[in-house]
């Protein structure tokens, strides 16, 4: 009998804990975004940019990959930005995973032993990662969310609680042309040509290995 009572007590305690748990799983990086948004989607995904003002070839959008970003300051790591496949022409990090608000590009066979780690994205900056040797205990910035979108098949990538302030812009810093994803594009940032920027939303397209 005691066993049954304590079992029931345990059961009701875990039931009452569930709403709090689902709120926590939604995550600070999803604050203010639609119900159903999550900082830890159960699927891996590729990214695709969808024009919000210009015409689109299809509703999935233009595929995005990791390409060279602005020249970094760290000698041990290079900075890579989310770029269009159309401009960068190769894809060494074939898909992404989003965990507790940290966005991880997953290395393909040529990038074995490396890791890509996100960091804070300031207004006007490229959406970028440090690529460095694989770290077992990285400390990425927890700033990304899969923002639910009732009008679309796909969740949208949100940065800093915002899925509506991303643009694609032509980079000025790489040794050859690249088109990069920028948060709150601004004419003051000289790593890209502001006059080329156009607004996009970024679809999370579920990836099947
Ligand atoms: C997502 O990718 C990670 C890294 O490769 C892998 O460990 C995980 O099992 C994948 N998750 C799903 C749902 O495929
Ligand atoms: C969005 O518009 C730009 C500029 O016209 C174009 O280059 C790009 O291909 C378009 N993207 C898609 C997904 O159609
Ligand atoms: C959508 O269009 C892009 C080019 O903008 C292309 O690369 C991609 O494969 C297309 N996706 C589908 C599902 O047709
Ligand atoms: C650009 O920088 C100047 C000087 O710091 C500042 O006054 C201005 O507001 C900035 N422009 C934008 C669009 O942020």
Short mmCIF file of C-alpha atoms in Angstrom, two decimals, residues 25-208:
data_model
loop_
_atom_site.label_atom_id
_atom_site.label_comp_id
_atom_site.label_asym_id
_atom_site.label_seq_id
_atom_site.Cartn_x
_atom_site.Cartn_y
_atom_site.Cartn_z
CA UNK A 25 12.61 22.99 -23.69
CA UNK A 26 11.22 25.82 -25.81
CA UNK A 27 14.25 27.78 -24.71
CA UNK A 28 15.28 31.41 -24.19
CA UNK A 29 16.41 31.63 -27.82
CA UNK A 30 12.75 31.11 -28.83
CA UNK A 31 11.26 33.76 -26.52
CA UNK A 32 8.60 35.78 -28.30
CA UNK A 33 8.34 33.40 -31.26
CA UNK A 34 5.22 31.44 -32.25
CA UNK A 35 3.93 28.44 -30.28
CA UNK A 36 5.64 25.30 -31.53
CA UNK A 37 9.00 27.02 -31.95
CA UNK A 38 11.84 25.03 -30.42
CA UNK A 39 15.53 25.44 -29.61
CA UNK A 40 16.05 21.68 -30.05
CA UNK A 41 14.16 20.27 -33.07
CA UNK A 42 14.05 16.47 -33.23
CA UNK A 43 15.42 16.46 -36.79
CA UNK A 44 18.61 17.53 -38.53
CA UNK A 45 18.29 19.89 -41.47
CA UNK A 46 19.81 21.82 -44.32
CA UNK A 47 19.18 25.54 -44.72
CA UNK A 48 17.59 27.28 -47.69
CA UNK A 49 17.02 31.00 -48.26
CA UNK A 50 13.62 32.16 -49.40
CA UNK A 51 13.26 35.68 -50.86
CA UNK A 52 10.66 37.71 -49.02
CA UNK A 53 10.51 40.49 -51.62
CA UNK A 54 12.02 39.13 -54.85
CA UNK A 55 10.77 36.17 -56.86
CA UNK A 56 11.61 32.60 -55.88
CA UNK A 57 12.41 29.64 -58.10
CA UNK A 58 10.60 27.35 -55.67
CA UNK A 59 9.18 27.43 -52.18
CA UNK A 60 12.10 25.49 -50.65
CA UNK A 61 14.53 28.28 -51.44
CA UNK A 62 18.16 28.52 -52.48
CA UNK A 63 20.46 26.03 -50.69
CA UNK A 64 22.85 27.48 -48.10
CA UNK A 65 26.26 26.10 -47.06
CA UNK A 66 29.31 27.23 -45.07
CA UNK A 67 31.75 29.44 -46.99
CA UNK A 68 34.50 31.81 -45.98
CA UNK A 69 33.38 34.65 -43.75
CA UNK A 70 35.18 37.80 -42.64
CA UNK A 71 38.88 37.59 -41.79
CA UNK A 72 38.98 36.47 -38.15
CA UNK A 73 41.17 37.63 -35.31
CA UNK A 74 42.07 34.22 -33.89
CA UNK A 75 45.11 32.44 -35.35
CA UNK A 76 43.71 29.02 -34.33
CA UNK A 77 40.28 29.32 -35.91
CA UNK A 78 38.86 30.65 -39.14
CA UNK A 79 35.52 32.34 -39.48
CA UNK A 80 32.99 30.79 -41.84
CA UNK A 81 29.66 32.34 -42.74
CA UNK A 82 26.41 30.83 -43.97
CA UNK A 83 26.65 31.35 -47.74
CA UNK A 84 24.68 30.41 -50.83
CA UNK A 85 25.71 27.22 -52.57
CA UNK A 86 25.21 29.13 -55.84
CA UNK A 87 28.07 31.47 -54.88
CA UNK A 88 30.33 29.13 -52.88
CA UNK A 89 30.00 26.04 -55.15
CA UNK A 90 30.87 23.38 -52.60
CA UNK A 91 29.38 21.90 -49.46
CA UNK A 92 31.78 20.43 -46.89
CA UNK A 93 29.32 20.67 -43.97
CA UNK A 94 26.31 18.79 -45.36
CA UNK A 95 23.75 19.43 -42.63
CA UNK A 96 23.04 21.20 -39.34
CA UNK A 97 21.82 20.24 -35.92
CA UNK A 98 20.21 22.67 -33.42
CA UNK A 99 20.57 21.80 -29.75
CA UNK A 100 19.44 24.02 -26.85
CA UNK A 101 19.77 27.07 -29.07
CA UNK A 102 23.29 26.23 -30.35
CA UNK A 103 23.56 25.68 -34.11
CA UNK A 104 26.16 23.11 -35.21
CA UNK A 105 27.21 22.58 -38.83
CA UNK A 106 28.09 18.87 -39.07
CA UNK A 107 31.41 18.09 -40.74
CA UNK A 108 31.46 15.96 -43.88
CA UNK A 109 34.24 13.42 -44.62
CA UNK A 110 36.74 16.10 -45.77
CA UNK A 111 36.31 18.02 -42.50
CA UNK A 112 36.79 15.07 -40.15
CA UNK A 113 38.31 16.18 -36.84
CA UNK A 114 37.06 19.74 -37.20
CA UNK A 115 34.19 21.46 -35.45
CA UNK A 116 32.19 24.60 -36.26
CA UNK A 117 30.95 26.60 -33.28
CA UNK A 118 28.57 29.51 -33.27
CA UNK A 119 29.14 32.77 -31.41
CA UNK A 120 27.14 35.95 -30.78
CA UNK A 121 25.86 37.66 -33.90
CA UNK A 122 25.80 41.46 -33.53
CA UNK A 123 23.47 43.71 -35.52
CA UNK A 124 24.94 44.09 -39.00
CA UNK A 125 27.18 41.01 -38.72
CA UNK A 126 27.36 37.87 -40.85
CA UNK A 127 25.81 34.70 -39.41
CA UNK A 128 29.10 32.93 -38.82
CA UNK A 129 30.97 30.14 -37.03
CA UNK A 130 34.49 29.48 -35.85
CA UNK A 131 35.91 26.43 -37.57
CA UNK A 132 38.60 24.83 -35.45
CA UNK A 133 39.75 21.46 -34.14
CA UNK A 134 36.88 19.43 -32.73
CA UNK A 135 36.19 20.43 -29.12
CA UNK A 136 34.66 17.97 -26.67
CA UNK A 137 33.16 20.73 -24.53
CA UNK A 138 32.50 23.77 -26.71
CA UNK A 139 30.70 26.86 -25.40
CA UNK A 140 28.63 28.06 -28.34
CA UNK A 141 26.24 31.02 -28.07
CA UNK A 142 22.65 29.83 -27.43
CA UNK A 143 20.98 32.26 -29.85
CA UNK A 144 19.22 30.15 -32.49
CA UNK A 145 15.64 28.88 -32.69
CA UNK A 146 13.55 26.85 -35.15
CA UNK A 147 10.71 29.36 -35.40
CA UNK A 148 7.36 27.74 -36.15
CA UNK A 149 5.60 29.17 -39.21
CA UNK A 150 1.95 28.26 -39.69
CA UNK A 151 2.02 29.48 -43.33
CA UNK A 152 4.90 27.26 -44.40
CA UNK A 153 5.95 23.63 -44.55
CA UNK A 154 9.24 24.65 -42.90
CA UNK A 155 10.30 26.17 -39.60
CA UNK A 156 12.40 29.33 -40.01
CA UNK A 157 15.85 29.99 -38.58
CA UNK A 158 15.68 32.72 -35.92
CA UNK A 159 18.79 34.53 -34.67
CA UNK A 160 18.55 36.61 -31.48
CA UNK A 161 14.79 35.78 -31.24
CA UNK A 162 14.22 37.15 -34.74
CA UNK A 163 13.47 35.26 -37.99
CA UNK A 164 12.62 38.38 -40.01
CA UNK A 165 15.88 40.37 -40.11
CA UNK A 166 18.11 38.20 -42.29
CA UNK A 167 19.48 39.20 -45.69
CA UNK A 168 21.76 37.78 -48.34
CA UNK A 169 24.57 40.14 -49.31
CA UNK A 170 27.64 39.99 -51.54
CA UNK A 171 30.75 39.64 -49.37
CA UNK A 172 33.68 41.97 -49.94
CA UNK A 173 36.25 40.14 -47.82
CA UNK A 174 36.76 36.74 -49.45
CA UNK A 175 39.42 36.17 -52.06
CA UNK A 176 36.66 35.28 -54.51
CA UNK A 177 32.98 36.19 -54.73
CA UNK A 178 30.66 34.89 -52.04
CA UNK A 179 27.10 35.66 -50.97
CA UNK A 180 26.62 35.56 -47.20
CA UNK A 181 23.77 35.59 -44.68
CA UNK A 182 23.66 38.78 -42.59
CA UNK A 183 21.67 39.72 -39.49
CA UNK A 184 20.17 43.25 -39.60
CA UNK A 185 22.23 44.23 -42.66
CA UNK A 186 23.66 47.71 -42.27
CA UNK A 187 25.66 50.00 -44.55
CA UNK A 188 28.31 50.42 -41.83
CA UNK A 189 29.64 46.88 -42.10
CA UNK A 190 32.38 46.76 -44.74
CA UNK A 191 32.56 42.95 -44.87
CA UNK A 192 29.75 43.03 -47.44
CA UNK A 193 28.29 45.44 -49.98
CA UNK A 194 25.06 46.71 -48.44
CA UNK A 195 23.69 47.84 -51.82
CA UNK A 196 23.52 44.16 -52.90
CA UNK A 197 21.52 42.94 -49.87
CA UNK A 198 17.99 41.56 -50.16
CA UNK A 199 15.78 40.18 -47.37
CA UNK A 200 15.27 36.44 -46.93
CA UNK A 201 13.81 33.98 -44.52
CA UNK A 202 15.77 30.80 -43.91
CA UNK A 203 13.93 27.49 -44.09
CA UNK A 204 14.99 24.47 -42.02
CA UNK A 205 14.65 21.63 -44.53
CA UNK A 206 14.63 18.24 -42.76
CA UNK A 207 17.69 16.20 -43.74
CA UNK A 208 17.68 12.47 -44.16
#
